[in-house]
Amino acid sequence: MPVITVANPKGGAGKSTATLVLATSLAQQGASVVILDCDPNRAIEGWRAGDSKNPVIVDGGINESSITSKLDEYRKKFQFVFVDLEGTASRLMSRALARAQLVVIPIQASPPDAELAARAIHLIQEEEQAFEKTIPYRILFTRTSPAIATKLERQITSQLSASDVPMFHNHLNERSAYKAMFFYQRDLNELDPGDVNGLPAARDNAFRLAEELVNLVIDARAAA
Amino acid sequence: MSGKNLGFGGKLANITPDSEDPAKISDAKIDEVGERHGFVAREPVQKLTRRKPSEPSANLNIRPPVTTFNRFLVFCEQNRMSYPEALKELMDRAGV
């Protein structure tokens, strides 16, 4: 059960940040993890070019024609294969969704993010029907305040709940530490508390989210 | 590794790489479903050309005996080579 596709056709929803936070957290806990960086901006490949000792592997040379064979290769070698995609409705995203064993759909608490997440969900549902397989997916709220939910966030959450759209219980909160990971090219444990505010809270948030993901993967495997 | 360990290391051991191939789904079928939802190819299409990038060329006019000419022509025909390609091949083989 290792292929986890992180997708939302909307740009800026937090896909690369969520991918990096989850993948580095799992790798730091001892899991074997590879990230397929399919975003042409190559944000995660750029992160890997730094001097982080985190053992996560990053493969940046992925395109439409190579994604299928890469997934088939990596799923047999690693406990977790993360696919980070560009924020656009692309054939590459469609292929990565169809072959996912879990889809993480990050959204900020804003209508455009939620609307485009719905497009991804519609595609997942049709792929499930067309290929007679279950593709579990979860909405992940990103950049939310850890202290208080905005009215908009509550309204979007209630709409999603009313439509039975599954959501991560934990959010990926707005934390400067997540941006600092890209700036200093380190994982959360390697960042210096002197350089970054709120580091303990960010680490705690990342661990709880990673734990929820691990439980989901175990449940999905049991259901399969 | 100074981060808070929430103790899911044990659970991680339950997650293993896949041992079996997944059910085969053709890319063409996925693309068909994707296109109905507006998930289309975004990668730029590169025009391929059969002509190989080459260095500048020069003329070489020669008048060999007909027997030599015939041998050369048969070699070119059999190996489906142009005259310049065949000349290079023969010189490569001769170590010239």
Coordinates of C-alpha atoms in Angstrom, one line a residue:
Chain A
M1 CA 0.0 0.0 0.0
P2 CA 2.7 2.5 -0.7
V3 CA 1.6 4.9 -3.5
I4 CA 0.3 8.1 -2.0
T5 CA -0.7 10.7 -4.6
V6 CA -0.9 14.3 -3.4
A7 CA -3.1 16.2 -5.8
N8 CA -5.3 19.2 -6.3
P9 CA -5.7 20.9 -9.7
K10 CA -5.5 24.2 -7.9
G11 CA -2.1 25.7 -7.5
G12 CA -0.9 26.9 -4.1
A13 CA -3.1 24.5 -2.1
G14 CA -0.1 23.2 -0.2
K15 CA 0.7 20.0 -2.2
S16 CA 4.5 20.3 -2.1
T17 CA 4.6 21.4 1.5
A18 CA 2.3 18.6 2.7
T19 CA 4.3 16.1 0.7
L20 CA 7.6 17.2 2.1
V21 CA 6.4 17.4 5.7
L22 CA 4.8 14.0 5.6
A23 CA 7.5 12.2 3.6
T24 CA 10.4 13.6 5.8
S25 CA 8.5 12.9 9.0
L26 CA 8.0 9.2 8.0
A27 CA 11.5 8.9 6.7
Q28 CA 12.8 10.3 10.0
Q29 CA 10.8 7.7 11.9
G30 CA 12.6 5.0 10.0
A31 CA 10.3 4.3 7.0
S32 CA 11.8 4.0 3.5
V33 CA 10.3 6.8 1.5
V34 CA 10.6 8.1 -2.1
I35 CA 9.0 11.3 -3.5
L36 CA 8.3 11.5 -7.2
D37 CA 8.5 15.3 -7.9
C38 CA 6.2 15.7 -10.9
D39 CA 5.9 19.5 -10.5
P40 CA 7.9 21.3 -13.2
N41 CA 8.8 23.9 -10.5
R42 CA 10.8 21.0 -8.9
A43 CA 10.4 22.5 -5.4
I44 CA 11.2 19.2 -3.6
E45 CA 14.1 18.3 -5.9
G46 CA 15.5 21.7 -5.0
W47 CA 15.0 20.9 -1.3
R48 CA 16.9 17.6 -1.7
A49 CA 19.9 19.5 -3.3
G50 CA 20.6 21.0 0.2
D51 CA 22.6 19.2 2.9
S52 CA 19.7 17.6 4.9
K53 CA 20.6 14.2 6.3
N54 CA 17.0 13.1 6.1
P55 CA 17.0 9.8 4.2
V56 CA 14.0 10.5 1.9
I57 CA 14.8 9.9 -1.8
V58 CA 13.6 12.4 -4.4
D59 CA 13.2 11.5 -8.1
G60 CA 12.6 14.6 -10.2
G61 CA 12.8 13.2 -13.7
I62 CA 9.1 12.2 -14.0
N63 CA 6.8 12.9 -17.0
E64 CA 3.7 11.4 -18.6
S65 CA 5.6 8.7 -20.3
S66 CA 7.7 7.6 -17.3
I67 CA 5.2 7.8 -14.4
T68 CA 3.7 4.4 -14.8
S69 CA 6.9 2.5 -15.0
K70 CA 8.5 4.5 -12.1
L71 CA 5.5 3.8 -9.9
D72 CA 5.6 0.1 -10.7
E73 CA 9.3 0.1 -9.9
Y74 CA 9.3 2.1 -6.7
R75 CA 6.1 0.5 -5.1
K76 CA 8.1 -2.7 -4.8
K77 CA 11.1 -1.1 -3.2
F78 CA 9.8 1.5 -0.7
Q79 CA 7.2 1.5 2.1
F80 CA 5.9 4.9 0.9
V81 CA 5.9 6.4 -2.6
F82 CA 4.7 10.0 -2.6
V83 CA 3.7 11.6 -5.9
D84 CA 3.7 15.4 -5.8
L85 CA 2.0 17.0 -8.8
E86 CA 1.7 20.4 -10.5
G87 CA -1.4 22.3 -9.6
T88 CA -3.2 21.9 -12.9
A89 CA -5.7 19.4 -14.3
S90 CA -3.2 17.3 -16.3
R91 CA -3.0 13.9 -17.9
L92 CA -0.1 13.2 -15.5
M93 CA -2.4 13.9 -12.5
S94 CA -5.1 11.7 -14.0
R95 CA -2.6 8.8 -14.4
A96 CA -1.2 9.3 -10.9
L97 CA -4.7 9.3 -9.4
A98 CA -5.7 6.1 -11.1
R99 CA -2.6 4.3 -9.8
A100 CA -2.8 5.7 -6.3
Q101 CA -3.6 3.6 -3.2
L102 CA -4.4 6.7 -1.2
V103 CA -5.0 10.3 -2.5
V104 CA -4.3 13.2 -0.3
I105 CA -6.1 16.4 -1.5
P106 CA -4.7 19.5 0.2
I107 CA -6.9 22.6 0.3
Q108 CA -6.7 25.9 1.9
A109 CA -10.0 27.0 3.5
S110 CA -11.0 28.9 0.4
P111 CA -13.7 28.3 -2.3
P112 CA -11.4 28.0 -5.3
D113 CA -9.3 25.3 -3.6
A114 CA -12.5 23.4 -2.6
E115 CA -14.0 23.7 -6.0
L116 CA -11.0 22.3 -7.8
A117 CA -10.6 19.6 -5.1
A118 CA -14.2 18.6 -6.1
R119 CA -13.0 18.2 -9.7
A120 CA -10.2 15.8 -8.6
I121 CA -12.8 13.9 -6.5
H122 CA -15.2 13.6 -9.5
L123 CA -12.3 12.2 -11.6
I124 CA -11.3 9.8 -8.8
Q125 CA -14.9 8.5 -8.6
E126 CA -15.2 8.0 -12.3
E127 CA -11.8 6.2 -12.4
E128 CA -13.1 4.0 -9.5
Q129 CA -16.1 3.0 -11.6
A130 CA -14.2 2.6 -14.9
F131 CA -11.5 0.4 -13.4
E132 CA -13.5 -1.3 -10.7
K133 CA -11.2 -0.4 -7.9
T134 CA -11.4 1.6 -4.8
I135 CA -9.2 4.7 -4.6
P136 CA -9.4 6.0 -1.0
Y137 CA -9.0 9.8 -0.8
R138 CA -8.9 12.4 2.0
I139 CA -9.1 16.2 2.0
L140 CA -6.3 17.8 4.0
F141 CA -6.8 21.3 5.2
T142 CA -3.6 23.3 4.9
R143 CA -2.4 26.7 6.2
T144 CA -5.2 26.8 8.9
S145 CA -4.8 28.5 12.2
P146 CA -4.0 26.1 15.0
A147 CA -5.9 28.3 17.4
I148 CA -9.2 29.2 15.7
A149 CA -11.2 28.0 12.7
T150 CA -12.4 30.9 10.4
K151 CA -16.1 31.1 9.6
L152 CA -15.2 30.2 6.0
E153 CA -13.3 27.1 7.1
R154 CA -16.2 26.0 9.2
Q155 CA -18.6 26.5 6.3
I156 CA -16.4 24.6 3.9
T157 CA -16.0 21.8 6.5
S158 CA -19.7 21.5 7.0
Q159 CA -20.4 21.3 3.3
L160 CA -17.8 18.6 2.9
S161 CA -19.2 16.7 5.9
A162 CA -22.7 17.0 4.4
S163 CA -21.5 15.5 1.2
D164 CA -19.7 12.7 3.1
V165 CA -16.3 13.8 1.7
P166 CA -13.6 12.2 4.0
M167 CA -11.2 14.6 5.7
F168 CA -8.1 14.3 7.7
H169 CA -8.8 15.0 11.3
N170 CA -5.5 16.8 11.6
H171 CA -4.8 19.9 9.5
L172 CA -1.4 21.1 8.2
N173 CA -1.4 24.3 10.1
E174 CA 0.1 27.6 9.0
R175 CA 3.6 27.4 10.5
S176 CA 6.7 29.3 9.4
A177 CA 8.7 26.2 10.1
Y178 CA 7.2 24.6 6.9
K179 CA 8.4 27.4 4.8
A180 CA 11.7 27.3 6.6
M181 CA 12.2 23.7 5.5
F182 CA 12.4 24.9 1.9
F183 CA 14.5 27.9 2.8
Y184 CA 17.1 26.1 4.9
Q185 CA 16.7 22.8 2.9
R186 CA 16.4 20.8 6.2
D187 CA 13.8 18.6 7.8
L188 CA 11.8 19.8 10.8
N189 CA 14.2 18.1 13.2
E190 CA 17.2 19.7 11.7
L191 CA 15.9 23.2 11.8
D192 CA 17.4 25.5 14.5
P193 CA 14.9 26.8 17.0
G194 CA 16.9 30.0 17.0
D195 CA 16.1 30.6 13.3
V196 CA 12.5 29.4 13.3
N197 CA 9.5 30.3 15.4
G198 CA 7.1 27.7 16.7
L199 CA 9.3 24.8 15.8
P200 CA 8.0 22.4 18.6
A201 CA 4.4 23.0 17.6
A202 CA 5.2 22.4 13.9
R203 CA 7.0 19.1 14.7
D204 CA 4.1 18.0 16.8
N205 CA 1.6 18.9 14.1
A206 CA 3.7 17.0 11.5
F207 CA 4.0 13.9 13.7
R208 CA 0.3 13.8 14.4
L209 CA -0.6 14.2 10.7
A210 CA 1.9 11.5 9.8
E211 CA 0.5 9.2 12.4
E212 CA -3.0 9.7 11.0
L213 CA -1.7 9.0 7.5
V214 CA 0.0 5.7 8.8
N215 CA -3.3 4.7 10.4
L216 CA -5.2 5.4 7.1
V217 CA -2.7 3.4 5.1
I218 CA -3.0 0.5 7.5
D219 CA -6.9 0.7 7.4
A220 CA -6.9 0.9 3.6
R221 CA -4.7 -2.1 3.3
A222 CA -6.9 -4.0 5.7
A223 CA -9.9 -3.1 3.6
A224 CA -8.3 -4.0 0.3
Chain B
M1 CA 16.5 12.7 15.7
S2 CA 15.4 14.9 18.6
G3 CA 11.7 15.1 17.6
K4 CA 8.9 13.9 19.7
N5 CA 8.4 10.2 19.1
L6 CA 4.7 9.5 19.1
G7 CA 5.3 5.8 19.0
F8 CA 4.1 4.8 15.6
G9 CA 7.4 3.2 14.7
G10 CA 5.8 -0.2 15.5
K11 CA 3.0 0.5 13.1
L12 CA 5.4 1.4 10.3
A13 CA 6.6 -2.1 10.3
N14 CA 3.1 -3.2 9.1
I15 CA 3.5 -1.2 6.0
T16 CA 5.7 -3.0 3.5
P17 CA 6.5 -2.4 -0.2
D18 CA 4.2 -4.1 -2.6
S19 CA 5.1 -7.7 -3.5
E20 CA 2.7 -8.1 -6.3
D21 CA 2.1 -6.2 -9.5
P22 CA -1.1 -4.1 -9.4
A23 CA -3.9 -4.8 -11.8
K24 CA -2.9 -3.6 -15.3
I25 CA -4.8 -0.5 -16.4
S26 CA -3.8 0.9 -19.7
D27 CA -2.7 4.5 -19.8
A28 CA -4.9 5.1 -22.8
K29 CA -8.0 4.2 -20.8
I30 CA -7.0 6.4 -17.9
D31 CA -6.4 9.3 -20.4
E32 CA -9.9 8.7 -21.9
V33 CA -11.5 9.1 -18.5
G34 CA -9.2 12.0 -17.6
E35 CA -10.0 14.0 -20.7
R36 CA -13.7 13.8 -20.0
H37 CA -12.9 15.8 -16.8
G38 CA -10.5 18.2 -18.5
F39 CA -7.4 16.5 -17.3
V40 CA -5.5 16.7 -20.6
A41 CA -1.8 16.5 -21.7
R42 CA 0.1 19.6 -20.5
E43 CA 3.5 18.6 -21.6
P44 CA 4.9 20.5 -24.7
V45 CA 5.1 18.3 -27.7
Q46 CA 8.5 18.2 -29.3
K47 CA 8.8 17.8 -33.0
L48 CA 11.1 15.0 -33.8
T49 CA 13.3 15.0 -37.0
R50 CA 15.0 12.1 -38.7
R51 CA 18.0 14.3 -39.7
K52 CA 20.8 14.0 -37.3
P53 CA 22.7 17.0 -36.2
S54 CA 25.9 17.0 -38.2
E55 CA 29.2 18.7 -38.6
P56 CA 29.9 20.7 -41.8
S57 CA 30.4 18.6 -44.9
A58 CA 32.9 18.8 -47.8
N59 CA 32.9 17.5 -51.3
L60 CA 34.9 14.4 -52.3
N61 CA 34.9 13.5 -56.0
I62 CA 36.7 10.3 -56.9
R63 CA 37.0 8.2 -60.1
P64 CA 37.9 4.7 -58.9
P65 CA 38.1 1.7 -61.2
V66 CA 34.7 0.2 -62.0
T67 CA 35.4 -3.0 -60.0
T68 CA 36.3 -0.9 -56.9
F69 CA 33.2 1.3 -57.6
N70 CA 31.0 -1.8 -57.9
R71 CA 32.3 -3.3 -54.6
F72 CA 31.7 -0.1 -52.8
L73 CA 28.2 0.2 -54.3
V74 CA 27.3 -3.4 -53.3
F75 CA 28.6 -2.7 -49.8
C76 CA 26.4 0.4 -49.5
E77 CA 23.3 -1.4 -50.9
Q78 CA 23.7 -4.4 -48.6
N79 CA 24.2 -2.2 -45.5
R80 CA 21.6 0.4 -46.5
M81 CA 24.2 3.1 -46.1
S82 CA 24.8 6.4 -47.9
Y83 CA 28.3 6.8 -49.5
P84 CA 29.5 9.1 -46.7
E85 CA 28.2 6.6 -44.1
A86 CA 29.8 3.7 -45.9
L87 CA 33.2 5.5 -46.2
K88 CA 33.2 6.2 -42.5
E89 CA 32.2 2.7 -41.6
L90 CA 35.0 1.2 -43.7
M91 CA 37.6 3.6 -42.3
D92 CA 36.3 2.8 -38.8
R93 CA 36.7 -0.9 -39.5
A94 CA 40.2 -0.4 -41.0
G95 CA 41.2 1.7 -37.9
V96 CA 42.0 4.6 -40.2

